Short mmCIF file of C-alpha atoms in Angstrom, two decimals:
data_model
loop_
_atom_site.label_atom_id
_atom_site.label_comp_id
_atom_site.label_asym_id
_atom_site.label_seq_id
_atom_site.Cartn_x
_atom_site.Cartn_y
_atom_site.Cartn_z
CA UNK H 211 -59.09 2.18 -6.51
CA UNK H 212 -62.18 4.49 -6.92
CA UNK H 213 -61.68 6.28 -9.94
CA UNK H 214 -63.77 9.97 -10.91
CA UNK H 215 -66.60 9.27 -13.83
CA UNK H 216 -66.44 11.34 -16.85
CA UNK H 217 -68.33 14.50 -16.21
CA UNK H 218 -70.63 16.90 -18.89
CA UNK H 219 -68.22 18.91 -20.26
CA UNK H 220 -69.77 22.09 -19.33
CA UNK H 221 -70.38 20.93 -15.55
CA UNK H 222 -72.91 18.92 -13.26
CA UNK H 223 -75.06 21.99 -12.53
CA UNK H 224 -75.04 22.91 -16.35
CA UNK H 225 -76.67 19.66 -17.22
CA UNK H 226 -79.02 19.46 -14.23
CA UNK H 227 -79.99 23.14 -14.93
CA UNK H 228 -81.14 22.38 -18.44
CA UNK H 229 -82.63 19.21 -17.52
CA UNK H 230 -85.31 20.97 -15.46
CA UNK H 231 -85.65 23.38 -18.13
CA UNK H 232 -86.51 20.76 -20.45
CA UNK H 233 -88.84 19.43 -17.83
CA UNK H 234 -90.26 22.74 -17.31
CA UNK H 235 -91.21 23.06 -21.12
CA UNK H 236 -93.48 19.96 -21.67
CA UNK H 237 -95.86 18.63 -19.33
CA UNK H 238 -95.80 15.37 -20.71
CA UNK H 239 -91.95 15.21 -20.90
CA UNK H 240 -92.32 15.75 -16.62
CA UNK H 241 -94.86 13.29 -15.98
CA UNK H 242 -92.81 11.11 -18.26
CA UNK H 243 -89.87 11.42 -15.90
CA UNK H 244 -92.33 11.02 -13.18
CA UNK H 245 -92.86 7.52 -14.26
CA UNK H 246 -89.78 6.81 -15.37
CA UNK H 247 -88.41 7.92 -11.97
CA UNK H 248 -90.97 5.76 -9.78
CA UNK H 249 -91.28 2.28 -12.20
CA UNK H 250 -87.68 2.19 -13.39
CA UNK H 251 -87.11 -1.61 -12.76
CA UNK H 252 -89.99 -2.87 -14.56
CA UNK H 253 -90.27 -5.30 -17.76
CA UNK H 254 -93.89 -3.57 -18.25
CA UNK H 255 -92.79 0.21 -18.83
CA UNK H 256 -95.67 2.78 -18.54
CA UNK H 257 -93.43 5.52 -20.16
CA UNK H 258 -91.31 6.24 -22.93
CA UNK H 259 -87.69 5.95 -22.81
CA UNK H 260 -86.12 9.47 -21.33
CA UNK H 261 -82.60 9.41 -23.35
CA UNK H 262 -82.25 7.86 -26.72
CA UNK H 263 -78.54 7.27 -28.93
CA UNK H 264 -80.05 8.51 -32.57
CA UNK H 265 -77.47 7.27 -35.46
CA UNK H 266 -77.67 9.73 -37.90
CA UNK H 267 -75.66 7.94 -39.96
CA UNK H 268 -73.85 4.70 -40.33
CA UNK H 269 -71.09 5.37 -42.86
CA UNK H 270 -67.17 6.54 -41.69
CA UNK H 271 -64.01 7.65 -43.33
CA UNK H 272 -61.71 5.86 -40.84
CA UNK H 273 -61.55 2.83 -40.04
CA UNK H 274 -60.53 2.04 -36.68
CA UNK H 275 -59.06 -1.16 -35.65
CA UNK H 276 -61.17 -1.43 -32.83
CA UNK H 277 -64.72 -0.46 -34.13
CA UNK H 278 -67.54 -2.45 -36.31
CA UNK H 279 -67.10 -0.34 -39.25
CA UNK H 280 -63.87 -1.49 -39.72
CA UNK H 281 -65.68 -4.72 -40.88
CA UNK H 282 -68.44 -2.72 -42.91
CA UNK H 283 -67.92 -3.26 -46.60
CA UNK H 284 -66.49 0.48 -47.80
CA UNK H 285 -67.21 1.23 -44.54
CA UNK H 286 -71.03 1.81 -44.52
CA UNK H 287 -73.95 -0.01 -43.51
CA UNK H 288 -76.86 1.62 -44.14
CA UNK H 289 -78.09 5.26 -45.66
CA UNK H 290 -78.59 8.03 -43.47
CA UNK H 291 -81.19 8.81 -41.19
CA UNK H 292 -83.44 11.83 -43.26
CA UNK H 293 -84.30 15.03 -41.28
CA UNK H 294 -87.90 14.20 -41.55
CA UNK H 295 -87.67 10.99 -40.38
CA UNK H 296 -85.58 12.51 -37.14
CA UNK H 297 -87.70 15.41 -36.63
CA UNK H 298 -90.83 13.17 -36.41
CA UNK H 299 -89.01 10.82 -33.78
CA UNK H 300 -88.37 13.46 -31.61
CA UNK H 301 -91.80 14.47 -31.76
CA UNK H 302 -92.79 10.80 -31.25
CA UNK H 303 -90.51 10.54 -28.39
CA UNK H 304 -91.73 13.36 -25.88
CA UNK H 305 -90.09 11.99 -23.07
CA UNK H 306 -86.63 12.86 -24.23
CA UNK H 307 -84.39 14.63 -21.71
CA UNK H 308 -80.93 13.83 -23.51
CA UNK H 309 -79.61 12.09 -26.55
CA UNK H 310 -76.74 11.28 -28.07
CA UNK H 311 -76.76 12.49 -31.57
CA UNK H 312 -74.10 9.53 -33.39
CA UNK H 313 -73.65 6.06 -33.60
CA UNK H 314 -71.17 3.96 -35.07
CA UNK H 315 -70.75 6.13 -38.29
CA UNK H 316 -69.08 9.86 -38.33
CA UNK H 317 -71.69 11.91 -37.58
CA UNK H 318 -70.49 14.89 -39.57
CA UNK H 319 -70.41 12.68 -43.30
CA UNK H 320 -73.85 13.58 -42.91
CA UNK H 321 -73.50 17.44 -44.00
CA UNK H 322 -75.63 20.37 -42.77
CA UNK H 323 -79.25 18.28 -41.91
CA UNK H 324 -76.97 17.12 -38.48
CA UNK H 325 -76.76 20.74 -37.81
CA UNK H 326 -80.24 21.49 -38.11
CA UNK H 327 -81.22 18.53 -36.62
CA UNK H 328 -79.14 19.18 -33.14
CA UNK H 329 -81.11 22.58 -33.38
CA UNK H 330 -84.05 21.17 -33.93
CA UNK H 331 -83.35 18.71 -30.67
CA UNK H 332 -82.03 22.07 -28.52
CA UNK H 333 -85.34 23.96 -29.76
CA UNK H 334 -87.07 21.49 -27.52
CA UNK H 335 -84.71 21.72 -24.89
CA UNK H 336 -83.67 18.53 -25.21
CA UNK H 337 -79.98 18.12 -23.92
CA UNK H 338 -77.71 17.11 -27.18
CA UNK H 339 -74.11 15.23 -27.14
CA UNK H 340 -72.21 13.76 -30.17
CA UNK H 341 -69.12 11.87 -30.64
CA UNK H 342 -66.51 12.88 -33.79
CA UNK H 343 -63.49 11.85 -34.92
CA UNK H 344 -62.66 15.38 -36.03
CA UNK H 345 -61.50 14.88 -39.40
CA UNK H 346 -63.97 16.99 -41.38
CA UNK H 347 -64.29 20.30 -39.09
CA UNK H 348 -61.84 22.52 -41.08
CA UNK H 349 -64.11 21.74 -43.98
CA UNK H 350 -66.91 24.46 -44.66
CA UNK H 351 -66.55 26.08 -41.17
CA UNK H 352 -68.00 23.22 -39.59
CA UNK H 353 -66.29 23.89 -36.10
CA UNK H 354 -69.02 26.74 -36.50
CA UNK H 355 -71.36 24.91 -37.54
CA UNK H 356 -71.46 22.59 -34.96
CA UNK H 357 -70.74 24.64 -31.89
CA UNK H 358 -73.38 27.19 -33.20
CA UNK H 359 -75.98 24.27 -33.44
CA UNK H 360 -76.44 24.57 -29.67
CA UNK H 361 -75.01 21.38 -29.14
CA UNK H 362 -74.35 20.76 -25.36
CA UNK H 363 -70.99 18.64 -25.68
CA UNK H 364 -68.60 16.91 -27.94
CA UNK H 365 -66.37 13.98 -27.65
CA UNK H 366 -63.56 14.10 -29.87
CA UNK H 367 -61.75 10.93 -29.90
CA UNK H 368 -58.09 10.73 -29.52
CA UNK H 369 -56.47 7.00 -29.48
CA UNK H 370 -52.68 8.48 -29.86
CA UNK H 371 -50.75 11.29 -28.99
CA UNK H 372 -48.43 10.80 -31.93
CA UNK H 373 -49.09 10.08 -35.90
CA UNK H 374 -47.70 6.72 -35.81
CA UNK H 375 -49.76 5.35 -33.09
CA UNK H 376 -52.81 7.49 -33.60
CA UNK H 377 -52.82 6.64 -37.58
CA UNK H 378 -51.89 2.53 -36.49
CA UNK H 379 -55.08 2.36 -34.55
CA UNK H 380 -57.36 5.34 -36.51
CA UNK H 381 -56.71 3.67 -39.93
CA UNK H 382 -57.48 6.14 -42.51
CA UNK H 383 -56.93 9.28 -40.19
CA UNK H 384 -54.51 12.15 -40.60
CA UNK H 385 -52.93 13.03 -37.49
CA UNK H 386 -52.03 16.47 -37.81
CA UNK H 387 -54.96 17.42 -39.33
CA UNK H 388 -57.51 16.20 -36.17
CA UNK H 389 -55.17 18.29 -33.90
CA UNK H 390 -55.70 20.97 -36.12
CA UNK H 391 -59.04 20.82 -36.29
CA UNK H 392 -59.87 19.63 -32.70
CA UNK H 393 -57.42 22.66 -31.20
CA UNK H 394 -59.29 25.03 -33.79
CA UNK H 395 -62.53 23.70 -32.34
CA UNK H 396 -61.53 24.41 -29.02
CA UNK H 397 -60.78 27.79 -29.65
CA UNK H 398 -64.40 28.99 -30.98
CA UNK H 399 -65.79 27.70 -28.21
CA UNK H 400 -63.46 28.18 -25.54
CA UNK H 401 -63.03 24.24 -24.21
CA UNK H 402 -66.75 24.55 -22.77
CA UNK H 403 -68.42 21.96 -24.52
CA UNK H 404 -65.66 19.52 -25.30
CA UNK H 405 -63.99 16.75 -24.19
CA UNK H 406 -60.85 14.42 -25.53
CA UNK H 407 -61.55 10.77 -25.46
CA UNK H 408 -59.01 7.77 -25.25
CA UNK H 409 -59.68 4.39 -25.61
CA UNK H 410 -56.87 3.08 -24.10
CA UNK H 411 -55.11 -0.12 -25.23
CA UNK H 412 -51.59 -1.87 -26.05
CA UNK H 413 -50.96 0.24 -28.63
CA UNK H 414 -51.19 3.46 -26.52
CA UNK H 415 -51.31 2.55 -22.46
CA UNK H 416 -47.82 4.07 -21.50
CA UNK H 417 -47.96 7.26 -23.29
CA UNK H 418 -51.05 8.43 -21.69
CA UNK H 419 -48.86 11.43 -19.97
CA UNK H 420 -48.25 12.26 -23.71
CA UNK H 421 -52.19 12.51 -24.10
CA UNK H 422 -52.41 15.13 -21.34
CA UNK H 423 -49.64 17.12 -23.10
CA UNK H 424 -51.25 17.00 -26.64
CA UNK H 425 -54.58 17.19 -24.57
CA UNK H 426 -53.12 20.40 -23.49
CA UNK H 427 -52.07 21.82 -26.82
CA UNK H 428 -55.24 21.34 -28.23
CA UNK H 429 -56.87 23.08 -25.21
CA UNK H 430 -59.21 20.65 -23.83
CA UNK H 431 -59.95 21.40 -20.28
CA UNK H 432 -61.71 17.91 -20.11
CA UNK H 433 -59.67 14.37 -20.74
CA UNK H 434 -61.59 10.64 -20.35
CA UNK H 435 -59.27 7.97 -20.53
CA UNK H 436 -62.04 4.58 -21.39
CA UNK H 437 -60.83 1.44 -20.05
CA UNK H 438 -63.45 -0.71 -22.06
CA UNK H 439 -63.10 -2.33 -25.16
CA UNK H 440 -66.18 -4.40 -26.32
CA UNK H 441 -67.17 -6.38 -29.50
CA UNK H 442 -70.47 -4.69 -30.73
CA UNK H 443 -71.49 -8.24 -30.73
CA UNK H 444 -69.30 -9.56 -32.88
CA UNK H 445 -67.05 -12.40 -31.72
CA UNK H 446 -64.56 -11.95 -34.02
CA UNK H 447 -64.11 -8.42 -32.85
CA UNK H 448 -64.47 -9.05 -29.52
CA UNK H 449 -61.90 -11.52 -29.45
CA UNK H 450 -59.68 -8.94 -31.22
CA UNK H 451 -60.52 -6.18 -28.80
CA UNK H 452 -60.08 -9.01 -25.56
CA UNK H 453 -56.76 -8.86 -26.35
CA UNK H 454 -56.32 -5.12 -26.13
CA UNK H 455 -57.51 -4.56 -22.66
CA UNK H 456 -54.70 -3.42 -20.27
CA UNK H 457 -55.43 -3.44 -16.35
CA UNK H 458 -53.71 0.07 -15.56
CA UNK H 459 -51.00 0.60 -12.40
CA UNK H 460 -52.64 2.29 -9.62
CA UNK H 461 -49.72 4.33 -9.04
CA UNK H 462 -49.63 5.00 -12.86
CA UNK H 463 -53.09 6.24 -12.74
CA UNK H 464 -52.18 8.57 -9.48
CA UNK H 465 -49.15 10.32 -11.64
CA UNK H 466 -51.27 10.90 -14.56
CA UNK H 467 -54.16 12.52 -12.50
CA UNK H 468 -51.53 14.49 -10.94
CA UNK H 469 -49.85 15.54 -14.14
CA UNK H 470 -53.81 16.49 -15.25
CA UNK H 471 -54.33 18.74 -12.16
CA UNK H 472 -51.11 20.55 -13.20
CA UNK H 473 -52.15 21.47 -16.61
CA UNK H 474 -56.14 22.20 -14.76
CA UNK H 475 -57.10 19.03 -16.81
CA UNK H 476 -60.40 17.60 -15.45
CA UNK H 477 -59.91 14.01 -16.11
CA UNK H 478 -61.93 11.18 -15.60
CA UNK H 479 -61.85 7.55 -16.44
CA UNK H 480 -64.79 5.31 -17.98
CA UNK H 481 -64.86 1.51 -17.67
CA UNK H 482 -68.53 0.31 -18.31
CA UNK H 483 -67.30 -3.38 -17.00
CA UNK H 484 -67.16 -2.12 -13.32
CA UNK H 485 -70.77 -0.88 -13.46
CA UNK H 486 -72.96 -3.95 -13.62
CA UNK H 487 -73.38 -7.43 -11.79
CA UNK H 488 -76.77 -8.64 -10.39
CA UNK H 489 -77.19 -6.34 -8.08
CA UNK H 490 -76.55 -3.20 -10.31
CA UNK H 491 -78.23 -3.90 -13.31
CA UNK H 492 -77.65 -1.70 -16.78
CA UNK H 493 -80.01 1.25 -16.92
CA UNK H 494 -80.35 0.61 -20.62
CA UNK H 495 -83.14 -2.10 -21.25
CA UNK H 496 -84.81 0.37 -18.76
CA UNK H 497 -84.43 3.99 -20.04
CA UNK H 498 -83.04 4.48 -23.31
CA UNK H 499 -81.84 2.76 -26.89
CA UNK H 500 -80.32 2.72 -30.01
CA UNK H 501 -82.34 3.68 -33.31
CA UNK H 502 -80.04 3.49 -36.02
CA UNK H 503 -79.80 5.24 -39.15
CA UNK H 504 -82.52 2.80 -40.75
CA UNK H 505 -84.96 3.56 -38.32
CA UNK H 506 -83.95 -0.42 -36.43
CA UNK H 507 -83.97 -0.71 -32.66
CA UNK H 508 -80.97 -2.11 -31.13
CA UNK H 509 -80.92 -2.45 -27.34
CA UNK H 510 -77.62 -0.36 -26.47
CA UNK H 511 -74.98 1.51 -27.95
CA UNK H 512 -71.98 -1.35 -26.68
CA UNK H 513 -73.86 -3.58 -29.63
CA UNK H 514 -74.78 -0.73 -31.68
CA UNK H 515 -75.17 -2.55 -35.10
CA UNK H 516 -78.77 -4.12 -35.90
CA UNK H 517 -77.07 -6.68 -38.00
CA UNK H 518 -75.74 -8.23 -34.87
CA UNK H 519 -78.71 -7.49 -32.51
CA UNK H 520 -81.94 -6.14 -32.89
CA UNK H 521 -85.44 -6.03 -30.97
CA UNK H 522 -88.53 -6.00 -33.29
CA UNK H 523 -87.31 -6.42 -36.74
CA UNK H 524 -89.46 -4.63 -39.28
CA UNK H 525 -91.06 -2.93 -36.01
CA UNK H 526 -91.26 1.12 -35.50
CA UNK H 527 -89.45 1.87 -32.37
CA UNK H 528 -92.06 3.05 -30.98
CA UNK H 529 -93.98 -0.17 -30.96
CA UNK H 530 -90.87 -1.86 -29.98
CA UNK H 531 -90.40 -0.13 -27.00
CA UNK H 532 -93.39 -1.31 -25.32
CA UNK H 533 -93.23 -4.80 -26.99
CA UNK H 534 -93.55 -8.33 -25.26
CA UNK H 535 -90.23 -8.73 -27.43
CA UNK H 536 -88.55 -5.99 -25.14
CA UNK H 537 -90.29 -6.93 -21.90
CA UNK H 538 -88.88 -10.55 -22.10
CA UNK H 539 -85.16 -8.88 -22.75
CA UNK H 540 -85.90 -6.37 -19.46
CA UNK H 541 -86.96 -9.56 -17.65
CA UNK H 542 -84.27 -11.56 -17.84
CA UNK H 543 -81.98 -8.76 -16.36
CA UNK H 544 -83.81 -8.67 -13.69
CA UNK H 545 -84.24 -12.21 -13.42
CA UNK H 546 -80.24 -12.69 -13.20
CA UNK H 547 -80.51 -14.56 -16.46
CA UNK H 548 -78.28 -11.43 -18.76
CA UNK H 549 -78.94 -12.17 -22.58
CA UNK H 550 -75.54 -13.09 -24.04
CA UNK H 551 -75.69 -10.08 -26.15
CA UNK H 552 -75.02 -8.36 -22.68
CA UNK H 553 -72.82 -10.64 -20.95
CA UNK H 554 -69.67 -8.86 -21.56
CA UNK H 555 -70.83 -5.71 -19.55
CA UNK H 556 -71.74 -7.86 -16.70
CA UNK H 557 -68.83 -8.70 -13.81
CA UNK H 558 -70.39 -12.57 -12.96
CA UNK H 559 -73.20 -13.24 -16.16
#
């Protein structure tokens, strides 16, 4: 069963519109995308990367049962990425038509530098989505704050539609204060630049009409429901998380999109592991990366911690990028020969 892709929240034409805008504004960011666009399968890469994930910080106040930082002593690995240090990668990186502004940490911990760094990003045109767990945007008007930033769209993530199950998987959360704060959200800004996450699992997997409801009350006019659960390259955790994955009812999945359409939900469904095999390789080694919080270069957001799996230790990302280190990792994708760090995205590696 074909199943719709998670959309920008604010439309298709919304995000191609202000890619060409972006485009339009530096030459070099255009014949960046040039190159990009005509040597894309290449382990020698004669261009910058054209979307980076930027962790601003790698600390949280939940800990999910799902998620590295559940295994992060006091649930922080590293210190926060400065605002100098961000506003001279995005100068380094001119190529940038998107990035996601988050990694594995909760993006808002960080205080008011985020803000002006996602304006700092939009000042350049540059195309800016972040992922939250809500918890901290009643606190000193940062729904404002962050919708005021110029920020292009936000995934709130939303693992249960009631306390017990959301607060069993979100440890640390308070469930009626994320509704709160996520339908309060919502309001300021209308449901434009949002969108409500699940990662679906045991735990949750039959009450997904129950997220659409709550989806509803919270006014989200966009719903994902993610059927992927990975092990940021931990086996441990990915063992853990193995056991989670649910294979969902076809004619499940055709009541719940019909439910959606009722309630003029757009929803869309995200499972990374149908993507890949050898003849669809994973645009990542060839377009974009993870730098984390202390300025390390880790290959893709599905390993996301540097601890686990890095490329050019010690190394600025910008020499990394066009390293032989790198080039050998491109090469063996398109050799057939995935890295193991990458198997578990892969159908047949």
């Amino acid at each position: 069963m074909k199943l719709p892709r998670p959309e920008p929240a604010a439309g298709v034409l919304a995000y191609a519109q202000e890619r060409l805008a972006r485009l339009d504004s530096d030459e070099r960011c255009h014949v960046n995308y040039m190159r990009w666009f005509e040597n894309k399968r290449s382990a020698i890469v004669d261009y910058l990367p054209i979307k980076l994930d930027i962790e601003n910080c790698s600390r949280c106040n939940f800990a999910c049962t799902m998620c590295a930082v559940s295994k992060w002593k006091h649930g922080k690995r590293a210190e926060d990425m400065s605002l100098e240090d961000f506003k001279d990668l995005i100068d380094e990186q001119y190529g940038l038509i998107e990035i996601k502004l988050n990694g594995l940490g909760e993006a808002l911990m960080q205080g008011d530098d985020y803000f002006e760094m996602i304006r700092y990003a939009r000042s350049k045109r540059i195309w800016v989505r972040m992922t939250t767990n809500a918890s901290l945007l009643h606190l000193r008007d940062n729904y404002k704050k962050l919708i005021d930033s110029g920020v292009n769209e936000v995934d709130i993530s939303i693992d249960g539609a009631d306390q017990k199950t959301f607060e069993g998987i979100r440890i640390q959360s308070d469930f009626d204060q994320v509704v709160k704060n996520a339908r309060m959200l919502n309001e300021y800004c209308d449901g434009m630049k949002t969108k409500m996450w699940t990662l679906v699992q045991k735990a949750n997997h039959l009450n997904l009409a129950d997220h659409l409801h709550l989806a509803e009350h919270m006014k989200f006019r966009n719903v994902v429901f993610s059927m992927n659960m990975h092990g940021w390259a931990d086996p441990e955790l990915k063992k853990r998380n193995d056991a989670e994955i649910v294979n969902l009812d076809e004619g499940y999945i055709r009541q719940l999109q019909e439910l959606a359409r009722n309630k003029k939900i757009k929803l869309g469904f995200w499972d990374v592991n149908d993507k890949f095999d050898s003849e669809n390789l994973c645009p990542w080694p060839f377009e974009r990366a993870v730098v984390t919080s202390d300025m390390r270069t880790v290959p893709c957001c599905m390993i996301g911690d540097p601890d686990k799996f890095e490329i050019g230790k010690g190394n600025t990302f910008m020499v990394n990028w066009k390293s032989e280190e790198y080039r050998d990792f491109r090469q063996a994708h398109l050799d057939g020969k995935i890295p193991e760090v990458c198997k578990a995205c892969y159908k047949h590696a």
